[in-house]
Coordinates of C-alpha atoms in Angstrom, one line a residue:
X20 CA 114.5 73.9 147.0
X21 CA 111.5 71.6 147.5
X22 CA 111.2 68.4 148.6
X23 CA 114.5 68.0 148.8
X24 CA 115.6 67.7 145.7
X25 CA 119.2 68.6 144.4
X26 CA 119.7 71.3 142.8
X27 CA 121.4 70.6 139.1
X28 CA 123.3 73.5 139.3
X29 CA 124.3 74.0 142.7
X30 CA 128.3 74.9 142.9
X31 CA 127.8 76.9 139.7
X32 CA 129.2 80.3 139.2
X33 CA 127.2 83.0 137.1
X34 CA 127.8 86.6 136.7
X35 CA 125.3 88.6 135.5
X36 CA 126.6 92.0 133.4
X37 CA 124.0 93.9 131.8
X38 CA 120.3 95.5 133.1
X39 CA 117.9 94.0 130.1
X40 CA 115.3 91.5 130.3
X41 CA 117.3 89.3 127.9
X42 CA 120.4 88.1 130.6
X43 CA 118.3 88.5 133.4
X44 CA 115.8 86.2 131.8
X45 CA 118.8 83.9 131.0
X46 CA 120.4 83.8 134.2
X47 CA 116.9 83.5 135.8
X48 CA 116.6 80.1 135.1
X49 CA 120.1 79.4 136.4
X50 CA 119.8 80.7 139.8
X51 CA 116.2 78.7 139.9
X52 CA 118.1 75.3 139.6
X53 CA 120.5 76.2 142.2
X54 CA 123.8 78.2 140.3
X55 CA 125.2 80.9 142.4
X56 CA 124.1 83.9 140.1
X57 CA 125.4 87.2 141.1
X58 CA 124.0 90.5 139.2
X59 CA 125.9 93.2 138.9
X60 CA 124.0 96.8 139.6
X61 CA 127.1 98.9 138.6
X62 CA 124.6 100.3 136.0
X63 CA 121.4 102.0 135.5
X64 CA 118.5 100.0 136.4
X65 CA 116.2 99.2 133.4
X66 CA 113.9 96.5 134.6
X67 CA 110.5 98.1 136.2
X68 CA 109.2 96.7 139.7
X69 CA 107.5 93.6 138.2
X70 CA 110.0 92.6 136.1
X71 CA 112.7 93.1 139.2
X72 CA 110.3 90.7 141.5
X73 CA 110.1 88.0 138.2
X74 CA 113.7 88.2 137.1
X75 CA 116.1 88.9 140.4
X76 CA 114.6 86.9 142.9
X77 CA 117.3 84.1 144.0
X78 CA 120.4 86.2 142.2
X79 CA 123.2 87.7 144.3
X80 CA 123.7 91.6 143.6
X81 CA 126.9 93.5 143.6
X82 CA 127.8 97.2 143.2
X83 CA 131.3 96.7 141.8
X84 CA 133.5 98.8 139.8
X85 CA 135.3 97.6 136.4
X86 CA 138.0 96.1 138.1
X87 CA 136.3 94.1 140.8
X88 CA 134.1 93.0 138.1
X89 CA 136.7 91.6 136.0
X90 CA 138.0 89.6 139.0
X91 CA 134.4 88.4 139.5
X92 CA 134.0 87.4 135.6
X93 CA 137.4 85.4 135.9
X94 CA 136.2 83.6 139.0
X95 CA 132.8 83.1 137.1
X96 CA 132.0 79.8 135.3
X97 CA 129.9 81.5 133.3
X98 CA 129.5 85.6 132.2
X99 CA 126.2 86.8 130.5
X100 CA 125.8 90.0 129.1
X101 CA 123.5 91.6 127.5
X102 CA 125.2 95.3 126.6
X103 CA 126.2 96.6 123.4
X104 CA 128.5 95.5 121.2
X105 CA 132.1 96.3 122.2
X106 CA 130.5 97.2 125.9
X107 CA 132.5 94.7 127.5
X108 CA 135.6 95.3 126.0
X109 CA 135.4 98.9 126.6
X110 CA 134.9 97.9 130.3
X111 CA 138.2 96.2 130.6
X112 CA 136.3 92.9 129.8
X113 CA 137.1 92.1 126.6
X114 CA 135.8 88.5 126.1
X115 CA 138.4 86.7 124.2
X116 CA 141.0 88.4 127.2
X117 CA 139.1 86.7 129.8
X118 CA 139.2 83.6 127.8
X119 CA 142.7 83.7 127.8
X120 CA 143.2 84.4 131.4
X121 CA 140.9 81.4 132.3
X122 CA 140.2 78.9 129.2
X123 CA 137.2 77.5 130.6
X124 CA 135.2 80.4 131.1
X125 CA 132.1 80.4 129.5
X126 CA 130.9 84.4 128.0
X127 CA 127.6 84.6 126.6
X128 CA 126.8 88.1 124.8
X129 CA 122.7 88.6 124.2
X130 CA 122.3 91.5 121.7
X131 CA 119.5 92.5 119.2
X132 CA 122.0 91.6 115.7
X133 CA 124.7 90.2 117.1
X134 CA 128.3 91.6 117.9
X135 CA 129.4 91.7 113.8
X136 CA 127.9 92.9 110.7
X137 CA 126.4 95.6 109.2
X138 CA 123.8 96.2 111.3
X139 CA 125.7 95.2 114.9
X140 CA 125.1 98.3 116.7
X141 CA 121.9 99.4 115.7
X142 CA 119.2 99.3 118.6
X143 CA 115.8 97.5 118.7
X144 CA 112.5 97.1 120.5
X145 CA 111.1 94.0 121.6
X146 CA 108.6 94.9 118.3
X147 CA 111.7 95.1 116.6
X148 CA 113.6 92.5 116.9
X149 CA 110.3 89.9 116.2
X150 CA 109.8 92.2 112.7
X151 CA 113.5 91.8 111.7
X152 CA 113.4 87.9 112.6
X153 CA 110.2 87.3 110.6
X154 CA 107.8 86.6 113.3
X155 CA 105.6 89.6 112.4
X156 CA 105.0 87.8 108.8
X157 CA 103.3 85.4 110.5
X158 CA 100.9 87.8 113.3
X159 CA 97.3 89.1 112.4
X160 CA 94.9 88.2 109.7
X161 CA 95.9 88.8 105.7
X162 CA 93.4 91.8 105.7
X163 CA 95.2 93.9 108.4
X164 CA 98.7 95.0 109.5
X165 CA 100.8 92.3 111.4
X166 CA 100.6 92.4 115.1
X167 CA 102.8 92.9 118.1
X168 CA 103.5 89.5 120.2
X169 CA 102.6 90.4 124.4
X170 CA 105.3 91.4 126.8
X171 CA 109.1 91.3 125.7
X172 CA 109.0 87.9 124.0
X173 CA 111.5 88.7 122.0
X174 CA 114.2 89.6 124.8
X175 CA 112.8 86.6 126.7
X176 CA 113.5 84.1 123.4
X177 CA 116.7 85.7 123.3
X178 CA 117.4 84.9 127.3
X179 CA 115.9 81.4 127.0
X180 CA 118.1 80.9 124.0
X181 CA 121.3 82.0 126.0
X182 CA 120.4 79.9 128.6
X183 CA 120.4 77.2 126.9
X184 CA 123.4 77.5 124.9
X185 CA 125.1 78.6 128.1
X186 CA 124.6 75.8 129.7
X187 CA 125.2 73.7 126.9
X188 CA 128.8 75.3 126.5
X189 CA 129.6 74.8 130.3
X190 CA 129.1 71.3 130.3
X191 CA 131.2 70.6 127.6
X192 CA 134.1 72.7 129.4
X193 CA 133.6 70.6 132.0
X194 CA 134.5 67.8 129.4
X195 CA 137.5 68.9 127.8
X196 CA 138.4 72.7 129.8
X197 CA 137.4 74.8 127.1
X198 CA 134.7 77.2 127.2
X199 CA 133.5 79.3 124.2
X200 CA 132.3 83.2 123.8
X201 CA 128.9 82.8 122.3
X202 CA 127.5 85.5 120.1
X203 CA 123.4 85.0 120.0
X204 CA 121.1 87.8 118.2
X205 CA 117.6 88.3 119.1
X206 CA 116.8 88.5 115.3
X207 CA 118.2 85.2 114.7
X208 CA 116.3 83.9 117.5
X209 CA 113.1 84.8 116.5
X210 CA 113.8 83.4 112.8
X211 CA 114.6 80.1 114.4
X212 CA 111.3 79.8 115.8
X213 CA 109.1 80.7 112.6
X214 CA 108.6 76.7 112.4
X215 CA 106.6 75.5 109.4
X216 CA 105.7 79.0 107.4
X217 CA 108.3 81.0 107.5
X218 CA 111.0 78.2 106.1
X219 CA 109.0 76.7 103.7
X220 CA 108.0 80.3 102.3
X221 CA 111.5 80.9 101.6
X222 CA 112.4 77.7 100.3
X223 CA 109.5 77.7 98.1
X224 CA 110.5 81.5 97.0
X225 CA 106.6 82.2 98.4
X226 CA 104.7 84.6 101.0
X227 CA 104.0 83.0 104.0
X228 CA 100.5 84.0 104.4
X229 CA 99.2 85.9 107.6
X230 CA 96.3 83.9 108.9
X231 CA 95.4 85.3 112.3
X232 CA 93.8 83.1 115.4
X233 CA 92.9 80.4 112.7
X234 CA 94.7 77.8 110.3
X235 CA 91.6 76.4 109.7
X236 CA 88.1 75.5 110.7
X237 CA 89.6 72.6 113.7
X238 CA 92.5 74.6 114.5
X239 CA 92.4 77.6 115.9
X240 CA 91.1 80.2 118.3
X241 CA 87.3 81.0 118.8
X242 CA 85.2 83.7 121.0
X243 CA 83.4 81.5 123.8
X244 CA 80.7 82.6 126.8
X245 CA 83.7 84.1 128.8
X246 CA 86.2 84.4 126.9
X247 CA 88.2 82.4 123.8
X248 CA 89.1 79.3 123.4
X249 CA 90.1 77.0 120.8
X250 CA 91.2 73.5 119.3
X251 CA 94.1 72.2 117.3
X252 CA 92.7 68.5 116.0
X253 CA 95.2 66.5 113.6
X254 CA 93.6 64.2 111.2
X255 CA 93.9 61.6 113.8
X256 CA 92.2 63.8 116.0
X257 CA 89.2 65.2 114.0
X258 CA 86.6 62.5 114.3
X259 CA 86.8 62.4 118.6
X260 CA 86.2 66.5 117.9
X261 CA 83.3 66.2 115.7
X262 CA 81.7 63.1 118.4
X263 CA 82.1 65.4 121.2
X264 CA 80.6 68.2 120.3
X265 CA 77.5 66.2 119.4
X266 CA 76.2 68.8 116.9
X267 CA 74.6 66.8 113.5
X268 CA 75.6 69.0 111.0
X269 CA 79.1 68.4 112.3
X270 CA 78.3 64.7 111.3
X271 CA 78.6 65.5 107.7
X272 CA 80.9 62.9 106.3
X273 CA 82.5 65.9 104.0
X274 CA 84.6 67.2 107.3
X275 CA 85.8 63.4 107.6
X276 CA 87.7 63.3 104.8
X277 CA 90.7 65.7 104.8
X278 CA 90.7 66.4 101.1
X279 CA 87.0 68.1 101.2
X280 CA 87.3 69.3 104.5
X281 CA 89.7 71.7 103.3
X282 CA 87.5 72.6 100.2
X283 CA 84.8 73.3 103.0
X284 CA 86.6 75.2 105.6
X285 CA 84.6 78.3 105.5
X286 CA 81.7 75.8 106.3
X287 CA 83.0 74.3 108.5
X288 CA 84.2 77.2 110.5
X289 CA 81.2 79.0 111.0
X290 CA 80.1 75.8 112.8
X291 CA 83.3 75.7 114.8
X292 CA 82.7 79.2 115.9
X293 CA 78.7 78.7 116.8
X294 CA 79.5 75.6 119.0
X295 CA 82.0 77.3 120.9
X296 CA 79.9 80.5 121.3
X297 CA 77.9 79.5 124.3
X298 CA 80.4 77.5 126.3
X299 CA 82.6 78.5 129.0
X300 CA 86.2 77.8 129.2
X301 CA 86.5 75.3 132.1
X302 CA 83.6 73.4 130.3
X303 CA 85.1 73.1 127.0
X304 CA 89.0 72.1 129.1
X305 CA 87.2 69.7 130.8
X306 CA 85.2 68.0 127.4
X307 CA 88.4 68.1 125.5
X308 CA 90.3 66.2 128.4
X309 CA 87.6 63.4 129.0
X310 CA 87.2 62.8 125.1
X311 CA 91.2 63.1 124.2
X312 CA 90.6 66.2 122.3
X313 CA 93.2 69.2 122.1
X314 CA 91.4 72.0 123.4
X315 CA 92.7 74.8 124.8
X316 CA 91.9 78.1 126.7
X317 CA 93.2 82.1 126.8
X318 CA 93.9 82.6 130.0
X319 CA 94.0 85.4 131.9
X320 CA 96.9 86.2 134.6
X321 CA 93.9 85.3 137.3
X322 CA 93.1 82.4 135.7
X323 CA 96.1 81.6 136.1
X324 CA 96.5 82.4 139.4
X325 CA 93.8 80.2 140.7
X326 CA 94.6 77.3 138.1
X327 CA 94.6 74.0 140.4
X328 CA 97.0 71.9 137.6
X329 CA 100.2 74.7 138.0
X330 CA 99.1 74.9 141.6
X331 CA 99.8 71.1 141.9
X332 CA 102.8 71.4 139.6
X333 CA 104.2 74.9 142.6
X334 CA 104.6 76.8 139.2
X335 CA 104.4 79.5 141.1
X336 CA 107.2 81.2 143.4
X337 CA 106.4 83.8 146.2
X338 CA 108.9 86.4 146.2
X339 CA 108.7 89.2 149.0
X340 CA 109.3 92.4 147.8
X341 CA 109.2 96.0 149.3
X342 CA 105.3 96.3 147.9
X343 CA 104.4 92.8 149.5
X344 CA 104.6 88.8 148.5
X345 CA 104.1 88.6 144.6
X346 CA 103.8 85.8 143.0
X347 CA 105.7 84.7 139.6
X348 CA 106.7 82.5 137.1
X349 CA 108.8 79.3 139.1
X350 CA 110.1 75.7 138.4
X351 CA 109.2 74.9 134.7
X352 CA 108.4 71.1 135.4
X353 CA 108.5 69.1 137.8
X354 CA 111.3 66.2 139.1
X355 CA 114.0 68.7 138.7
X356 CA 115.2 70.8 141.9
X357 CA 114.6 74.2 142.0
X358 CA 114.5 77.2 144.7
X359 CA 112.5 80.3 144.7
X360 CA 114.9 82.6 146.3
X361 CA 114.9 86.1 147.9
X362 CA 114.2 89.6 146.0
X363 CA 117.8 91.1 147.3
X364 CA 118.4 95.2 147.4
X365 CA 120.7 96.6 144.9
X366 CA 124.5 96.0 145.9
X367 CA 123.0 94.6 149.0
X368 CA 125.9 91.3 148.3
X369 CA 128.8 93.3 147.3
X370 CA 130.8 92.4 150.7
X371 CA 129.7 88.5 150.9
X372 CA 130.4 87.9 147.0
X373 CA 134.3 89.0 147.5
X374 CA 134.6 86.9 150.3
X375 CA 132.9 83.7 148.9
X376 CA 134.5 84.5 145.3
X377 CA 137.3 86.3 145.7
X378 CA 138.7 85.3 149.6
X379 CA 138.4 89.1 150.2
X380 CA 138.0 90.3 153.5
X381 CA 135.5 92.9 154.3

């Protein structure tokens, strides 16, 4: 906790049940503002050293069997899981059992199609699980195959997702005592964030088209002096663009008007893309700022690292781990408590946990 700010979740019970990035990433967040999050690591250990430094630090972990677990889920506010369909039930945890024993439990199952349907138990990669949700309509240029999004964004989406609707769920058991069991697929996920293309290609009967690092000629992404960078200028925002890059042939009162702009993109874009050739990031994020322009930069994970804004915002949490401090991912936004935490060893709470959840005595 910083500054001392209160912690929105404090007093909260999570247990974690699973090994993925998906409830990990969910119940992440949690134990960041403050919930009492124990993991359980009855199970083989999926997430790789990184991941473990980024997704466990501030969570309680436990080595408990089946039974112990089930006394842990019923003394829980809130269960995520992110096994396979039937996984808790076969466990002795069948969700709509636990429900019944306490009615305001909150279960949250994170799986890649959901727990029903035809294609329930099959299994999916994070490349997957974007292609069966649509995103990979939208990634690469027309001309070339679709493209795999970085990292496990798809798991994470999913665990963000859970998060929320977790969360969402609890407080309105709080309300009226009755929690839910929520059932939230990493395919419908990633069609619920397809925004403009994807829904309107459906509802037009269409083909969203593929169209790469550009939308067109003032929004999108262009190779710069170190790197790439772009812009994403409305209408509104298009003449403060052309005036700060100062370039004449810019001037041309044809990329004023929306209507020819458009007939003109190709243009338009090749001067786009020379202006930007020459200039460095932190020179084109510091024009955009001082003329209101959207501009924007790819940043690298040390650009990152030495970025003064999330310095200033302590986006960043140290985290000691066995290979030294690392530092990851923190507080999205600030005004909000929220506490780094500790990197604990596997089953390294299982004692403390049945005292403090379950009155046990060691």
């Amino acid at each position: 906790m910083s500054h001392g700010e209160e912690l929105p979740l404090a007093g909260v019970r999570v247990l974690e049940i699973g090994g993925g990035v998906a409830a990990a990433f969910a119940t992440r967040w949690m134990a960041g503002f403050g919930a009492d999050v124990v993991r359980s690591d009855a199970g083989r250990e999926t997430l790789g050293r990184d991941e473990q430094a980024f997704l466990l630090a501030g969570k309680r972990r436990v080595g408990a069997g089946d039974a112990r677990l089930r006394e842990l889920a019923l003394a829980a506010d809130i269960v995520v899981e992110d096994g396979a369909p039937g996984a808790l039930a076969a466990r002795g945890l069948d969700p709509r059992e636990l429900q019944r024993a306490k009615p305001a439990l909150v279960v949250v199952s994170l799986t890649p199609f959901g727990q029903t349907g035809p294609a329930a138990h099959w299994r999916a990669s994070n490349l997957v699980a974007h292609a069966a949700g649509g995103v990979l309509s939208l990634t690469g240029v027309a001309s070339r195959p679709p493209l795999q999004n970085g990292g496990n964004q798809a798991w994470m989406m999913l665990g963000l997702n859970g998060c929320s609707a977790a969360l969402a769920a609890y407080f309105g058991a709080l309300v009226h005592g009755e929690g839910d069991w929520l059932d939230l697929s990493a395919q419908d996920c990633a069609a619920g964030m397809l925004e403009l293309y994807g829904p309107r290609a459906a509802f037009e009967n269409t083909e969203a088209p593929r169209l790469g690092n550009r939308v067109h000629a003032i929004w999108g992404i262009f190779p710069c002096a170190d790197g790439f960078a772009g812009v994403c200028a409305l209408q509104r925002q298009a003449p403060a663009f052309f005036a700060m890059t100062g370039e004449p042939a810019l001037a041309d009162p044809r990329f004023l008007d929306p209507g020819q702009r458009l007939t003109a993109d190709a243009e338009l874009g090749a001067l786009v893309e020379d202006w930007f050739r020459d200039k460095k990031k932190h020179e084109l994020l510091e024009m955009g700022e001082k003329h209101k322009v959207p501009i924007g930069a790819v940043q690298t994970p040390l650009d990152l690292l030495a970025s003064p804004g999330l310095a200033e915002r302590e986006f960043f949490d140290p985290v000691v781990t066995p290979a030294g401090v690392a530092r990851v991912p923190g507080r999205p936004y600030l005004g909000v408590g929220w506490r780094a935490g500790e990197l604990h060893a596997p089953a390294a709470d299982t004692d403390a946990v049945a005292r403090d959840w379950l009155g046990a005595k060691s």
